[in-house]
C-alpha positions as a printed NumPy array, in Angstrom:
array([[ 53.666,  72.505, -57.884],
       [ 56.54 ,  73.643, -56.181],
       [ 56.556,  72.613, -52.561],
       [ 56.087,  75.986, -50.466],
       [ 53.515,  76.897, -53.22 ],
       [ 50.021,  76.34 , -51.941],
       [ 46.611,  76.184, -54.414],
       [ 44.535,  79.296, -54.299],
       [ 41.856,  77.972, -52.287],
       [ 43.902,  77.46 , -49.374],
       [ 44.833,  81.215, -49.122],
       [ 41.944,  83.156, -50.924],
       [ 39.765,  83.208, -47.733],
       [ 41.12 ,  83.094, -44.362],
       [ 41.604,  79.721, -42.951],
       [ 40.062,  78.248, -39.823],
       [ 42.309,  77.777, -36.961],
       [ 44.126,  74.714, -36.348],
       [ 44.676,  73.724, -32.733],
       [ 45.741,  69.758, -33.105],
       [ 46.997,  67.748, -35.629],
       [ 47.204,  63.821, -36.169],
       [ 49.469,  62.426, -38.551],
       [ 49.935,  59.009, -39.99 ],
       [ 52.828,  56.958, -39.278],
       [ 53.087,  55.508, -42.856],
       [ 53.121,  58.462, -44.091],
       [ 56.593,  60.042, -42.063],
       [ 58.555,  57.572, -42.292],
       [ 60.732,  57.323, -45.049],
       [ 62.085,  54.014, -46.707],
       [ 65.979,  53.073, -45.27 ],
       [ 68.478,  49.809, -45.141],
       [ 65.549,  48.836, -42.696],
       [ 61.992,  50.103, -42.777],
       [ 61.736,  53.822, -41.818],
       [ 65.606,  53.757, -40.369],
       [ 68.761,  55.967, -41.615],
       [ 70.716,  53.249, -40.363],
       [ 71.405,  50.392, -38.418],
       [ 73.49 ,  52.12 , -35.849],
       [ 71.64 ,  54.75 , -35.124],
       [ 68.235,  53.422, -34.394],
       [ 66.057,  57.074, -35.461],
       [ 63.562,  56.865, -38.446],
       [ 64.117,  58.343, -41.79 ],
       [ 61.406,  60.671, -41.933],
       [ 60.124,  61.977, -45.39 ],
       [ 61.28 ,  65.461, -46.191],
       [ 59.98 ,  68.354, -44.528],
       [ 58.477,  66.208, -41.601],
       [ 61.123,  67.305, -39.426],
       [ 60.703,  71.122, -40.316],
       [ 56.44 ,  70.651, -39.941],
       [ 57.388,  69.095, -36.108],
       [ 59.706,  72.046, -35.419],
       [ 56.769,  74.816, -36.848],
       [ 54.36 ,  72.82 , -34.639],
       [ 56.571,  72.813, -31.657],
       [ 57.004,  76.216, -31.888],
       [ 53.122,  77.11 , -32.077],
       [ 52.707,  74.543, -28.819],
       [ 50.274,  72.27 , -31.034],
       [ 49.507,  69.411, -29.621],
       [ 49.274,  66.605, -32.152],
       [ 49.039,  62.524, -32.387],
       [ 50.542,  59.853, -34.635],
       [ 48.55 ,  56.756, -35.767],
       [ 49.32 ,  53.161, -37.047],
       [ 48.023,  50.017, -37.999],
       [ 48.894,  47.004, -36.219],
       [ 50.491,  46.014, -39.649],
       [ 52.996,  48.739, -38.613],
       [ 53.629,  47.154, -35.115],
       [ 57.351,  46.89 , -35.612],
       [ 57.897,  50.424, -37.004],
       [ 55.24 ,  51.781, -34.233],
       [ 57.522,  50.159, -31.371],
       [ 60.412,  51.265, -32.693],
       [ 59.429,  54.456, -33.056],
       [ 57.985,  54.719, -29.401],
       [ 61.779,  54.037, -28.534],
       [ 63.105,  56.956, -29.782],
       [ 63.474,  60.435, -29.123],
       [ 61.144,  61.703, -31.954],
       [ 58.347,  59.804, -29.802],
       [ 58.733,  62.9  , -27.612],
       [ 57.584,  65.075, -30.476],
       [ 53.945,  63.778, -29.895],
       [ 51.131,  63.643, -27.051],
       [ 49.404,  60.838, -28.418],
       [ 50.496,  57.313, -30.072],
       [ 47.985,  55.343, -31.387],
       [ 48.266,  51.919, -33.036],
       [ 44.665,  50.941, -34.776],
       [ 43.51 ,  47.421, -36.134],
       [ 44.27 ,  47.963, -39.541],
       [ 42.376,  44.441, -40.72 ],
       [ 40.446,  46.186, -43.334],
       [ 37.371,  47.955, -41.741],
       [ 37.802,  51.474, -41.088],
       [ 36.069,  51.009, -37.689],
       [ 39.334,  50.593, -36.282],
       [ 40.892,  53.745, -37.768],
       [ 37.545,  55.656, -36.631],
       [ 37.635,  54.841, -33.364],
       [ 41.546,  55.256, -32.685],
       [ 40.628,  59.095, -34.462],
       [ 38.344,  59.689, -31.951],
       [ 40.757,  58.7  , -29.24 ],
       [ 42.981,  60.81 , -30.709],
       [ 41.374,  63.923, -30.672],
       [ 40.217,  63.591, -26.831],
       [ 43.67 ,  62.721, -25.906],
       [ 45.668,  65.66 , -27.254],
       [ 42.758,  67.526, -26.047],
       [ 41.318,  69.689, -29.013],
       [ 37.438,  69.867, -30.524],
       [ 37.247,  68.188, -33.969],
       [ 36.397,  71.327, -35.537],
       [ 39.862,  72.732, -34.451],
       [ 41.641,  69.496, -35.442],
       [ 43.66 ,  68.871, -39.574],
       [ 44.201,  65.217, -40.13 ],
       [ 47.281,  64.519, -42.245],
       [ 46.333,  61.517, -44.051],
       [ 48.794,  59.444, -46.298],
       [ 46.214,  57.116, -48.186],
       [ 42.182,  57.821, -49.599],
       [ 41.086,  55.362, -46.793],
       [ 42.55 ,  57.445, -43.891],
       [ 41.271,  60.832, -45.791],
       [ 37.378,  58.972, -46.128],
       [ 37.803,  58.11 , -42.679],
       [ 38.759,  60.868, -41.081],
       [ 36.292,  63.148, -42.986],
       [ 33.327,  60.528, -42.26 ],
       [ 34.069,  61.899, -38.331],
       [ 33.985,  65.728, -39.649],
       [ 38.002,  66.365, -39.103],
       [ 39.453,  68.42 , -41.843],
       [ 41.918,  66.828, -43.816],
       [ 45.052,  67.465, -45.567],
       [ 45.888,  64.123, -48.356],
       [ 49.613,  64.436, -48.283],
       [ 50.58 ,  62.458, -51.781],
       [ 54.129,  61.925, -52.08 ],
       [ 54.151,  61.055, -56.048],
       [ 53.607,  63.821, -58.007],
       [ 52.073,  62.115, -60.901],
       [ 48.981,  60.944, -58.299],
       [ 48.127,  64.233, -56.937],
       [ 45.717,  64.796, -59.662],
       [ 43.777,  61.744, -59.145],
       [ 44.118,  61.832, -55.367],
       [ 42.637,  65.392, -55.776],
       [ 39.926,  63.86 , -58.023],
       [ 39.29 ,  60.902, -55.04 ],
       [ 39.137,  63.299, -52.659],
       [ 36.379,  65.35 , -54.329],
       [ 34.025,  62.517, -54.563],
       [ 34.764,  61.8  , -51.608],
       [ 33.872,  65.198, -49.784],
       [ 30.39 ,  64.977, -52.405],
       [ 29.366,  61.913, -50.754],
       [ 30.693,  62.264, -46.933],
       [ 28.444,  63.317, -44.223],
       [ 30.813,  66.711, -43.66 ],
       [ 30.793,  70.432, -44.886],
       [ 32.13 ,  70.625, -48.164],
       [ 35.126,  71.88 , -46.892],
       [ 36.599,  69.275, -44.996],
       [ 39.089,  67.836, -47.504],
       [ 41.201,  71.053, -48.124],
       [ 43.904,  69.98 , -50.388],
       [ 45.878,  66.914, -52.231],
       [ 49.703,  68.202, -52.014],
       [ 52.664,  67.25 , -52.978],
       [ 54.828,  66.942, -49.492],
       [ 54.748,  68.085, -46.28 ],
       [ 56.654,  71.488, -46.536],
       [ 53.384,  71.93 , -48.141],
       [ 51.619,  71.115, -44.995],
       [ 54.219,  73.254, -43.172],
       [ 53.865,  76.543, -45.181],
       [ 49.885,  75.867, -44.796],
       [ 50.269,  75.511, -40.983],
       [ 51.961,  78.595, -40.95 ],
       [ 49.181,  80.63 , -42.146],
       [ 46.631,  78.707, -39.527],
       [ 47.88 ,  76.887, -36.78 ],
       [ 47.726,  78.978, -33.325]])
């Protein structure tokens, strides 16, 4: 699927508003001579393509969003805070990623009150199943961004057992895709 193409079901009915956003560390950074750096001089992360272009769309709509972490990512996380793309978010959250989600729930939930924005209103941009359970076990909406093509199928597949089995409306998980011009061109269509 090309990447500004979305699935039907994302543009067939019109889609709820989205009014915050939380992303994933792990799943913006890109991989560099160092992890999630261009380069040693210049100290700014490698983001994954299209990240940068999804920011600008959701600077431009004045959408407040957050950025998670495990502890796991502490160096990346404090690196990260350093820089000037830590300006690009209202809330930085690192999580204790040992393994139960209660961490991950509860840093969600911290989330949402911090940048401000009702759960209903809020799209989670997860980067793993475990972040897309999680987040749909607290009734966000969530986008599974899957970087490798050839696991979009099964992450779509995850997903909808997932969604039969969570506590949530049916449609909380709205899409496995590809990248996140993906997320960008569906962001365009909803996020005010």
């Amino acid at each position: 699927m090309p990447a500004h193409v979305l699935p039907d079901h994302l543009v067939s009915i019109p889609p709820a508003p989205v009014r915050g956003v939380i992303l994933m560390l792990d799943g913006l950074l890109g991989q560099g001579p160092r992890y999630g750096y261009e380069g040693e001089d210049d100290g700014e992360p490698l983001l994954m393509p299209g990240v940068s272009s999804l920011l600008d769309l959701l600077d431009k709509r004045h959408i407040p969003r957050a950025i998670l972490a495990s502890d796991a990512q502490g160096a990346a996380f404090d690196a990260l805070s350093g820089s000037a793309l830590a300006d690009r978010f209202d809330c930085m959250k690192c999580y204790d990623g040992s393994g139960t989600l209660g961490g991950f729930d509860k840093a969600l939930c911290d989330a949402i009150t911090r940048i401000g924005v009702v759960p209903e209103l809020c799209l989670v941009i997860a980067s793993a199943e475990e972040e897309a359970r999680a987040a749909m076990s607290v009734g966000l909406r969530v986008i599974w961004v899957n970087n490798h093509q050839s696991r979009v199928k099964s992450a779509e597949l995850s997903i909808a057992d997932a969604s039969e089995s969570a506590p949530t409306r049916s449609n909380d998980v709205l899409a496995a895709l590809p990248d996140h011009a993906s997320v960008r061109a569906y962001l365009t269509l909803c996020a005010r």
